[in-house]
N, CA, C and O atoms as CSV, one atom per row, in Angstrom:
chain,resi,resn,atom,element,x,y,z
A,1,VAL,N,N,3.795,28.554,20.731
A,1,VAL,CA,C,4.652,28.358,19.571
A,1,VAL,C,C,5.326,26.977,19.629
A,1,VAL,O,O,5.430,26.293,18.611
A,2,LEU,N,N,5.777,26.577,20.813
A,2,LEU,CA,C,6.431,25.283,20.929
A,2,LEU,C,C,5.466,24.131,20.652
A,2,LEU,O,O,5.851,23.135,20.041
A,3,VAL,N,N,4.222,24.261,21.094
A,3,VAL,CA,C,3.228,23.224,20.839
A,3,VAL,C,C,2.952,23.124,19.342
A,3,VAL,O,O,2.865,22.022,18.799
A,4,GLY,N,N,2.817,24.250,18.682
A,4,GLY,CA,C,2.586,24.263,17.240
A,4,GLY,C,C,3.739,23.628,16.486
A,4,GLY,O,O,3.519,22.885,15.529
A,5,ARG,N,N,4.937,23.904,16.896
A,5,ARG,CA,C,6.116,23.305,16.249
A,5,ARG,C,C,6.138,21.794,16.476
A,5,ARG,O,O,6.471,21.026,15.573
A,6,ASP,N,N,5.781,21.376,17.690
A,6,ASP,CA,C,5.749,19.947,17.994
A,6,ASP,C,C,4.699,19.233,17.131
A,6,ASP,O,O,4.951,18.141,16.623
A,7,ILE,N,N,3.536,19.847,16.970
A,7,ILE,CA,C,2.488,19.273,16.119
A,7,ILE,C,C,2.963,19.201,14.675
A,7,ILE,O,O,2.763,18.190,14.002
A,8,GLU,N,N,3.583,20.256,14.204
A,8,GLU,CA,C,4.099,20.288,12.828
A,8,GLU,C,C,5.095,19.154,12.604
A,8,GLU,O,O,4.997,18.431,11.613
A,9,LEU,N,N,6.031,18.999,13.498
A,9,LEU,CA,C,7.057,17.979,13.334
A,9,LEU,C,C,6.501,16.563,13.496
A,9,LEU,O,O,6.962,15.637,12.829
A,10,SER,N,N,5.527,16.396,14.366
A,10,SER,CA,C,5.000,15.065,14.656
A,10,SER,C,C,3.977,14.571,13.645
A,10,SER,O,O,3.942,13.379,13.337
A,11,PHE,N,N,3.149,15.462,13.126
A,11,PHE,CA,C,2.002,15.012,12.335
A,11,PHE,C,C,1.920,15.548,10.911
A,11,PHE,O,O,1.352,14.882,10.045
A,12,MET,N,N,2.456,16.703,10.647
A,12,MET,CA,C,2.221,17.335,9.358
A,12,MET,C,C,3.059,16.763,8.225
A,12,MET,O,O,2.686,16.909,7.061
A,13,ASP,N,N,4.173,16.120,8.529
A,13,ASP,CA,C,4.966,15.513,7.456
A,13,ASP,C,C,4.129,14.518,6.658
A,13,ASP,O,O,4.191,14.483,5.429
A,14,GLU,N,N,3.353,13.718,7.364
A,14,GLU,CA,C,2.481,12.743,6.701
A,14,GLU,C,C,1.453,13.449,5.804
A,14,GLU,O,O,1.203,13.021,4.677
A,15,TYR,N,N,0.869,14.522,6.315
A,15,TYR,CA,C,-0.107,15.281,5.537
A,15,TYR,C,C,0.526,15.832,4.262
A,15,TYR,O,O,-0.025,15.675,3.173
A,16,TRP,N,N,1.676,16.473,4.399
A,16,TRP,CA,C,2.313,17.079,3.228
A,16,TRP,C,C,2.711,16.015,2.213
A,16,TRP,O,O,2.615,16.243,1.007
A,17,GLN,N,N,3.155,14.860,2.685
A,17,GLN,CA,C,3.504,13.765,1.775
A,17,GLN,C,C,2.286,13.325,0.967
A,17,GLN,O,O,2.379,13.132,-0.246
A,18,LEU,N,N,1.159,13.170,1.629
A,18,LEU,CA,C,-0.052,12.748,0.921
A,18,LEU,C,C,-0.579,13.836,-0.008
A,18,LEU,O,O,-1.029,13.553,-1.118
A,19,GLU,N,N,-0.518,15.065,0.450
A,19,GLU,CA,C,-1.054,16.183,-0.330
A,19,GLU,C,C,-0.220,16.476,-1.579
A,19,GLU,O,O,-0.779,16.746,-2.642
A,20,TYR,N,N,1.096,16.426,-1.463
A,20,TYR,CA,C,1.966,16.858,-2.561
A,20,TYR,C,C,2.867,15.750,-3.111
A,20,TYR,O,O,3.774,16.024,-3.897
A,21,GLY,N,N,2.622,14.505,-2.705
A,21,GLY,CA,C,3.426,13.401,-3.217
A,21,GLY,C,C,3.125,13.127,-4.681
A,21,GLY,O,O,2.159,13.649,-5.239
A,22,GLY,N,N,3.954,12.312,-5.288
A,22,GLY,CA,C,3.811,11.992,-6.696
A,22,GLY,C,C,2.611,11.099,-6.976
A,22,GLY,O,O,2.143,10.366,-6.105
A,23,SER,N,N,2.127,11.176,-8.202
A,23,SER,CA,C,1.033,10.338,-8.671
A,23,SER,C,C,1.527,9.606,-9.914
A,23,SER,O,O,1.926,10.236,-10.893
A,24,TYR,N,N,1.502,8.289,-9.874
A,24,TYR,CA,C,2.052,7.491,-10.961
A,24,TYR,C,C,0.983,6.572,-11.531
A,24,TYR,O,O,0.198,5.984,-10.786
A,25,THR,N,N,0.955,6.448,-12.861
A,25,THR,CA,C,-0.026,5.586,-13.519
A,25,THR,C,C,0.682,4.527,-14.351
A,25,THR,O,O,1.835,4.696,-14.748
A,26,ASP,N,N,-0.028,3.433,-14.607
A,26,ASP,CA,C,0.461,2.337,-15.435
A,26,ASP,C,C,1.787,1.766,-14.923
A,26,ASP,O,O,2.693,1.482,-15.706
A,27,VAL,N,N,1.886,1.604,-13.621
A,27,VAL,CA,C,3.103,1.095,-12.990
A,27,VAL,C,C,3.065,-0.434,-12.983
A,27,VAL,O,O,2.062,-1.037,-12.601
A,28,SER,N,N,4.149,-1.042,-13.401
A,28,SER,CA,C,4.258,-2.496,-13.344
A,28,SER,C,C,4.560,-2.920,-11.913
A,28,SER,O,O,5.407,-2.308,-11.261
A,29,PRO,N,N,3.889,-3.952,-11.411
A,29,PRO,CA,C,4.201,-4.450,-10.071
A,29,PRO,C,C,5.631,-4.968,-9.945
A,29,PRO,O,O,6.133,-5.154,-8.837
A,30,GLU,N,N,6.282,-5.199,-11.080
A,30,GLU,CA,C,7.664,-5.671,-11.062
A,30,GLU,C,C,8.675,-4.527,-11.043
A,30,GLU,O,O,9.876,-4.769,-10.925
A,31,ALA,N,N,8.204,-3.284,-11.157
A,31,ALA,CA,C,9.100,-2.129,-11.127
A,31,ALA,C,C,9.720,-1.995,-9.736
A,31,ALA,O,O,9.110,-2.408,-8.750
A,32,PRO,N,N,10.914,-1.428,-9.645
A,32,PRO,CA,C,11.533,-1.251,-8.326
A,32,PRO,C,C,10.715,-0.294,-7.463
A,32,PRO,O,O,10.490,0.853,-7.849
A,33,GLY,N,N,10.276,-0.757,-6.313
A,33,GLY,CA,C,9.476,0.070,-5.419
A,33,GLY,C,C,10.189,1.337,-4.983
A,33,GLY,O,O,9.544,2.352,-4.717
A,34,ALA,N,N,11.518,1.291,-4.907
A,34,ALA,CA,C,12.288,2.458,-4.483
A,34,ALA,C,C,12.136,3.633,-5.449
A,34,ALA,O,O,12.401,4.776,-5.077
A,35,SER,N,N,11.717,3.364,-6.666
A,35,SER,CA,C,11.517,4.443,-7.648
A,35,SER,C,C,10.277,5.278,-7.357
A,35,SER,O,O,10.081,6.332,-7.962
A,36,TYR,N,N,9.437,4.812,-6.431
A,36,TYR,CA,C,8.163,5.471,-6.152
A,36,TYR,C,C,8.023,5.869,-4.686
A,36,TYR,O,O,6.909,5.939,-4.166
A,37,LEU,N,N,9.125,6.125,-4.030
A,37,LEU,CA,C,9.085,6.457,-2.604
A,37,LEU,C,C,8.312,7.735,-2.301
A,37,LEU,O,O,7.795,7.899,-1.196
A,38,ASP,N,N,8.229,8.636,-3.268
A,38,ASP,CA,C,7.519,9.898,-3.049
A,38,ASP,C,C,6.039,9.815,-3.428
A,38,ASP,O,O,5.349,10.834,-3.429
A,39,ALA,N,N,5.547,8.630,-3.744
A,39,ALA,CA,C,4.185,8.473,-4.264
A,39,ALA,C,C,3.110,8.671,-3.204
A,39,ALA,O,O,3.225,8.200,-2.072
A,40,SER,N,N,2.064,9.383,-3.607
A,40,SER,CA,C,0.829,9.452,-2.825
A,40,SER,C,C,-0.190,8.499,-3.431
A,40,SER,O,O,-1.035,7.950,-2.723
A,41,LEU,N,N,-0.108,8.304,-4.744
A,41,LEU,CA,C,-1.037,7.433,-5.455
A,41,LEU,C,C,-0.285,6.669,-6.531
A,41,LEU,O,O,0.431,7.259,-7.340
A,42,VAL,N,N,-0.451,5.359,-6.535
A,42,VAL,CA,C,0.132,4.501,-7.566
A,42,VAL,C,C,-1.010,3.738,-8.216
A,42,VAL,O,O,-1.766,3.046,-7.533
A,43,THR,N,N,-1.139,3.860,-9.529
A,43,THR,CA,C,-2.115,3.093,-10.288
A,43,THR,C,C,-1.336,2.072,-11.104
A,43,THR,O,O,-0.461,2.434,-11.891
A,44,PHE,N,N,-1.655,0.798,-10.914
A,44,PHE,CA,C,-0.901,-0.268,-11.557
A,44,PHE,C,C,-1.430,-0.577,-12.954
A,44,PHE,O,O,-2.557,-0.228,-13.303
A,45,ASP,N,N,-0.582,-1.243,-13.746
A,45,ASP,CA,C,-1.004,-1.651,-15.087
A,45,ASP,C,C,-1.977,-2.833,-14.983
A,45,ASP,O,O,-2.281,-3.310,-13.889
A,46,LYS,N,N,-2.453,-3.289,-16.136
A,46,LYS,CA,C,-3.500,-4.319,-16.159
A,46,LYS,C,C,-3.000,-5.710,-15.774
A,46,LYS,O,O,-3.806,-6.626,-15.613
A,47,THR,N,N,-1.699,-5.882,-15.626
A,47,THR,CA,C,-1.178,-7.193,-15.230
A,47,THR,C,C,-1.203,-7.385,-13.711
A,47,THR,O,O,-0.951,-8.490,-13.230
A,48,ALA,N,N,-1.499,-6.344,-12.962
A,48,ALA,CA,C,-1.421,-6.395,-11.500
A,48,ALA,C,C,-2.563,-7.199,-10.886
A,48,ALA,O,O,-3.698,-7.162,-11.361
A,49,TYR,N,N,-2.240,-7.917,-9.831
A,49,TYR,CA,C,-3.256,-8.614,-9.037
A,49,TYR,C,C,-2.750,-8.753,-7.610
A,49,TYR,O,O,-1.547,-8.685,-7.358
A,50,LEU,N,N,-3.678,-8.950,-6.676
A,50,LEU,CA,C,-3.319,-9.173,-5.280
A,50,LEU,C,C,-3.207,-10.672,-5.034
A,50,LEU,O,O,-4.110,-11.432,-5.384
A,51,ASP,N,N,-2.127,-11.086,-4.447
A,51,ASP,CA,C,-1.960,-12.487,-4.082
A,51,ASP,C,C,-2.470,-12.656,-2.649
A,51,ASP,O,O,-1.699,-12.629,-1.690
A,52,VAL,N,N,-3.788,-12.830,-2.529
A,52,VAL,CA,C,-4.417,-12.887,-1.203
A,52,VAL,C,C,-3.996,-14.122,-0.409
A,52,VAL,O,O,-4.093,-14.128,0.818
A,53,GLU,N,N,-3.532,-15.161,-1.090
A,53,GLU,CA,C,-3.070,-16.351,-0.375
A,53,GLU,C,C,-1.803,-16.078,0.434
A,53,GLU,O,O,-1.501,-16.794,1.388
A,54,LYS,N,N,-1.074,-15.047,0.047
A,54,LYS,CA,C,0.151,-14.688,0.766
A,54,LYS,C,C,-0.054,-13.482,1.687
A,54,LYS,O,O,0.908,-12.918,2.208
A,55,ALA,N,N,-1.297,-13.101,1.880
A,55,ALA,CA,C,-1.609,-11.976,2.767
A,55,ALA,C,C,-1.322,-12.359,4.212
A,55,ALA,O,O,-1.425,-13.523,4.599
A,56,VAL,N,N,-0.963,-11.362,4.990
A,56,VAL,CA,C,-0.727,-11.576,6.424
A,56,VAL,C,C,-1.383,-10.454,7.211
A,56,VAL,O,O,-1.565,-9.340,6.719
A,57,GLY,N,N,-1.726,-10.780,8.432
A,57,GLY,CA,C,-2.308,-9.797,9.333
A,57,GLY,C,C,-1.560,-9.790,10.654
A,57,GLY,O,O,-1.116,-10.830,11.141
A,58,PHE,N,N,-1.429,-8.618,11.217
A,58,PHE,CA,C,-0.757,-8.440,12.501
A,58,PHE,C,C,-1.730,-7.778,13.465
A,58,PHE,O,O,-2.273,-6.714,13.167
A,59,MET,N,N,-1.955,-8.400,14.618
A,59,MET,CA,C,-2.903,-7.822,15.568
A,59,MET,C,C,-2.166,-6.999,16.613
A,59,MET,O,O,-1.186,-7.438,17.213
A,60,LYS,N,N,-2.677,-5.785,16.807
A,60,LYS,CA,C,-2.162,-4.917,17.855
A,60,LYS,C,C,-3.335,-4.125,18.414
A,60,LYS,O,O,-4.105,-3.523,17.666
A,61,ALA,N,N,-3.459,-4.132,19.723
A,61,ALA,CA,C,-4.519,-3.393,20.419
A,61,ALA,C,C,-5.907,-3.753,19.884
A,61,ALA,O,O,-6.777,-2.890,19.763
A,62,GLY,N,N,-6.105,-5.035,19.564
A,62,GLY,CA,C,-7.419,-5.494,19.135
A,62,GLY,C,C,-7.766,-5.222,17.685
A,62,GLY,O,O,-8.902,-5.457,17.273
A,63,ARG,N,N,-6.819,-4.734,16.903
A,63,ARG,CA,C,-7.063,-4.463,15.475
A,63,ARG,C,C,-6.080,-5.254,14.632
A,63,ARG,O,O,-4.924,-5.435,15.014
A,64,TYR,N,N,-6.551,-5.729,13.474
A,64,TYR,CA,C,-5.678,-6.407,12.523
A,64,TYR,C,C,-5.176,-5.407,11.489
A,64,TYR,O,O,-5.963,-4.694,10.867
A,65,TYR,N,N,-3.866,-5.364,11.313
A,65,TYR,CA,C,-3.239,-4.569,10.262
A,65,TYR,C,C,-2.830,-5.562,9.177
A,65,TYR,O,O,-2.058,-6.487,9.428
A,66,CYS,N,N,-3.356,-5.358,7.968
A,66,CYS,CA,C,-3.300,-6.365,6.921
A,66,CYS,C,C,-2.489,-5.890,5.713
A,66,CYS,O,O,-2.537,-4.715,5.349
A,67,VAL,N,N,-1.745,-6.813,5.096
A,67,VAL,CA,C,-1.034,-6.529,3.852
A,67,VAL,C,C,-1.132,-7.735,2.919
A,67,VAL,O,O,-1.211,-8.880,3.364
A,68,ALA,N,N,-1.125,-7.454,1.620
A,68,ALA,CA,C,-1.100,-8.496,0.587
A,68,ALA,C,C,-0.197,-8.005,-0.535
A,68,ALA,O,O,-0.264,-6.835,-0.912
A,69,PRO,N,N,0.647,-8.880,-1.076
A,69,PRO,CA,C,1.549,-8.455,-2.144
A,69,PRO,C,C,0.811,-8.171,-3.452
A,69,PRO,O,O,-0.139,-8.867,-3.809
A,70,VAL,N,N,1.267,-7.137,-4.155
A,70,VAL,CA,C,0.769,-6.818,-5.495
A,70,VAL,C,C,1.766,-7.436,-6.469
A,70,VAL,O,O,2.941,-7.068,-6.479
A,71,LEU,N,N,1.297,-8.373,-7.285
A,71,LEU,CA,C,2.168,-9.089,-8.225
A,71,LEU,C,C,1.710,-8.871,-9.655
A,71,LEU,O,O,0.659,-8.280,-9.902
A,72,SER,N,N,2.513,-9.357,-10.596
A,72,SER,CA,C,2.200,-9.209,-12.020
A,72,SER,C,C,1.886,-10.563,-12.640
A,72,SER,O,O,2.607,-11.538,-12.427
A,73,GLN,N,N,0.802,-10.613,-13.410
A,73,GLN,CA,C,0.455,-11.829,-14.144
A,73,GLN,C,C,1.378,-12.015,-15.340
A,73,GLN,O,O,1.498,-13.127,-15.853
A,74,ALA,N,N,2.025,-10.963,-15.789
A,74,ALA,CA,C,2.844,-11.009,-16.989
A,74,ALA,C,C,4.075,-11.894,-16.818
A,74,ALA,O,O,4.520,-12.525,-17.777
A,75,SER,N,N,4.623,-11.947,-15.619
A,75,SER,CA,C,5.861,-12.696,-15.430
A,75,SER,C,C,5.632,-14.206,-15.461
A,75,SER,O,O,6.513,-14.959,-15.876
A,76,GLY,N,N,4.456,-14.649,-15.024
A,76,GLY,CA,C,4.173,-16.070,-15.009
A,76,GLY,C,C,4.774,-16.799,-13.819
A,76,GLY,O,O,4.427,-17.947,-13.542
A,77,VAL,N,N,5.672,-16.129,-13.122
A,77,VAL,CA,C,6.266,-16.713,-11.919
A,77,VAL,C,C,6.031,-15.775,-10.743
A,77,VAL,O,O,6.149,-14.559,-10.892
A,78,PRO,N,N,5.700,-16.321,-9.583
A,78,PRO,CA,C,5.491,-15.446,-8.420
A,78,PRO,C,C,6.766,-14.687,-8.068
A,78,PRO,O,O,7.870,-15.225,-8.152
A,79,ALA,N,N,6.601,-13.467,-7.684
A,79,ALA,CA,C,7.752,-12.654,-7.293
A,79,ALA,C,C,8.307,-13.150,-5.964
A,79,ALA,O,O,7.550,-13.437,-5.037
A,80,SER,N,N,9.611,-13.247,-5.878
A,80,SER,CA,C,10.227,-13.665,-4.621
A,80,SER,C,C,10.318,-12.508,-3.643
A,80,SER,O,O,10.348,-12.715,-2.430
A,81,SER,N,N,10.362,-11.300,-4.162
A,81,SER,CA,C,10.418,-10.102,-3.321
A,81,SER,C,C,9.447,-9.061,-3.853
A,81,SER,O,O,9.837,-8.210,-4.652
A,82,PRO,N,N,8.189,-9.111,-3.427
A,82,PRO,CA,C,7.218,-8.126,-3.929
A,82,PRO,C,C,7.689,-6.700,-3.669
A,82,PRO,O,O,8.237,-6.397,-2.609
A,83,GLN,N,N,7.471,-5.846,-4.632
A,83,GLN,CA,C,7.876,-4.446,-4.513
A,83,GLN,C,C,6.764,-3.575,-3.947
A,83,GLN,O,O,7.032,-2.516,-3.381
A,84,PHE,N,N,5.522,-4.012,-4.094
A,84,PHE,CA,C,4.379,-3.216,-3.646
A,84,PHE,C,C,3.433,-4.095,-2.830
A,84,PHE,O,O,3.308,-5.295,-3.073
A,85,TRP,N,N,2.777,-3.474,-1.867
A,85,TRP,CA,C,1.846,-4.173,-0.985
A,85,TRP,C,C,0.577,-3.353,-0.854
A,85,TRP,O,O,0.628,-2.127,-0.753
A,86,ALA,N,N,-0.564,-4.033,-0.855
A,86,ALA,CA,C,-1.834,-3.391,-0.527
A,86,ALA,C,C,-2.005,-3.518,0.983
A,86,ALA,O,O,-1.632,-4.536,1.566
A,87,ALA,N,N,-2.563,-2.496,1.614
A,87,ALA,CA,C,-2.698,-2.506,3.070
A,87,ALA,C,C,-4.107,-2.121,3.483
A,87,ALA,O,O,-4.805,-1.405,2.764
A,88,GLY,N,N,-4.516,-2.601,4.641
A,88,GLY,CA,C,-5.824,-2.268,5.184
A,88,GLY,C,C,-5.871,-2.581,6.668
A,88,GLY,O,O,-4.924,-3.128,7.234
A,89,VAL,N,N,-6.974,-2.232,7.283
A,89,VAL,CA,C,-7.152,-2.460,8.718
A,89,VAL,C,C,-8.440,-3.249,8.940
A,89,VAL,O,O,-9.487,-2.932,8.376
A,90,ASP,N,N,-8.338,-4.279,9.770
A,90,ASP,CA,C,-9.483,-5.111,10.152
A,90,ASP,C,C,-10.209,-5.747,8.966
A,90,ASP,O,O,-11.439,-5.779,8.932
A,91,CYS,N,N,-9.446,-6.250,7.995
A,91,CYS,CA,C,-10.069,-6.875,6.832
A,91,CYS,C,C,-9.330,-8.148,6.417
A,91,CYS,O,O,-9.303,-8.505,5.239
A,92,CYS,N,N,-8.730,-8.826,7.400
A,92,CYS,CA,C,-8.002,-10.047,7.094
A,92,CYS,C,C,-7.951,-10.948,8.320
A,92,CYS,O,O,-8.362,-10.571,9.417
A,93,ASP,N,N,-7.434,-12.149,8.098
A,93,ASP,CA,C,-7.111,-13.081,9.162
A,93,ASP,C,C,-5.593,-13.049,9.335
A,93,ASP,O,O,-4.906,-12.350,8.591
A,94,PRO,N,N,-5.064,-13.789,10.297
A,94,PRO,CA,C,-3.610,-13.776,10.466
A,94,PRO,C,C,-2.838,-14.223,9.218
A,94,PRO,O,O,-1.742,-13.723,8.965
A,95,ARG,N,N,-3.394,-15.156,8.438
A,95,ARG,CA,C,-2.706,-15.624,7.235
A,95,ARG,C,C,-3.718,-16.003,6.146
A,95,ARG,O,O,-4.766,-16.584,6.431
A,96,GLY,N,N,-3.384,-15.663,4.894
A,96,GLY,CA,C,-4.098,-16.180,3.747
A,96,GLY,C,C,-5.451,-15.597,3.409
A,96,GLY,O,O,-6.199,-16.207,2.645
A,97,SER,N,N,-5.793,-14.445,3.944
A,97,SER,CA,C,-7.039,-13.800,3.522
A,97,SER,C,C,-6.833,-12.294,3.517
A,97,SER,O,O,-6.081,-11.749,4.325
A,98,PHE,N,N,-7.513,-11.638,2.596
A,98,PHE,CA,C,-7.425,-10.183,2.465
A,98,PHE,C,C,-8.730,-9.720,1.841
A,98,PHE,O,O,-8.906,-9.818,0.626
A,99,ALA,N,N,-9.639,-9.220,2.652
A,99,ALA,CA,C,-10.961,-8.822,2.174
A,99,ALA,C,C,-11.183,-7.327,2.368
A,99,ALA,O,O,-12.295,-6.891,2.668
A,100,CYS,N,N,-10.138,-6.558,2.197
A,100,CYS,CA,C,-10.256,-5.107,2.340
A,100,CYS,C,C,-11.081,-4.556,1.178
A,100,CYS,O,O,-11.156,-5.187,0.124
A,101,PRO,N,N,-11.703,-3.381,1.356
A,101,PRO,CA,C,-12.564,-2.824,0.301
A,101,PRO,C,C,-11.877,-2.793,-1.064
A,101,PRO,O,O,-10.736,-2.349,-1.188
A,102,SER,N,N,-12.570,-3.257,-2.057
A,102,SER,CA,C,-12.152,-3.281,-3.465
A,102,SER,C,C,-11.044,-4.279,-3.775
A,102,SER,O,O,-10.574,-4.331,-4.911
A,103,ALA,N,N,-10.620,-5.064,-2.807
A,103,ALA,CA,C,-9.507,-6.003,-3.043
A,103,ALA,C,C,-9.851,-7.062,-4.071
A,103,ALA,O,O,-8.968,-7.512,-4.802
A,104,GLU,N,N,-11.109,-7.475,-4.149
A,104,GLU,CA,C,-11.483,-8.536,-5.088
A,104,GLU,C,C,-12.013,-8.003,-6.413
A,104,GLU,O,O,-12.390,-8.784,-7.286
A,105,ASP,N,N,-12.046,-6.701,-6.569
A,105,ASP,CA,C,-12.517,-6.103,-7.816
A,105,ASP,C,C,-11.364,-6.044,-8.813
A,105,ASP,O,O,-10.420,-5.285,-8.592
A,106,PRO,N,N,-11.401,-6.812,-9.902
A,106,PRO,CA,C,-10.285,-6.832,-10.853
A,106,PRO,C,C,-10.092,-5.515,-11.607
A,106,PRO,O,O,-9.053,-5.313,-12.235
A,107,LYS,N,N,-11.077,-4.620,-11.553
A,107,LYS,CA,C,-10.958,-3.345,-12.241
A,107,LYS,C,C,-10.186,-2.311,-11.421
A,107,LYS,O,O,-9.716,-1.313,-11.967
A,108,VAL,N,N,-10.056,-2.541,-10.132
A,108,VAL,CA,C,-9.352,-1.589,-9.266
A,108,VAL,C,C,-7.860,-1.745,-9.485
A,108,VAL,O,O,-7.333,-2.857,-9.427
A,109,ARG,N,N,-7.181,-0.646,-9.735
A,109,ARG,CA,C,-5.748,-0.655,-10.023
A,109,ARG,C,C,-4.945,0.256,-9.115
A,109,ARG,O,O,-3.731,0.368,-9.285
A,110,ALA,N,N,-5.583,0.905,-8.160
A,110,ALA,CA,C,-4.845,1.842,-7.299
A,110,ALA,C,C,-4.937,1.422,-5.852
A,110,ALA,O,O,-4.380,2.087,-4.979
């Protein structure tokens, strides 16, 4: 029983969040990210794009953990504090590249 409880507390919170979290569509990249903390899936509006030039990678245990900001073309000015980030593993360099699956497909919005 104690092992089961330990597994539940250590690992299942993530599962339940993904399974029953919110699903949001047509989200502006300029919207406050805090409004979507319960999200399992966020689909952005058509103004969204990845700023791969500002992507960064962090290496730990031989793997790169990669992020790139999701910005809006509608504003015309780069966001100083991106609210959303795309993430991936082993698909970037330390700076300025982000080649994770579907990252360069302009039709992908989630």
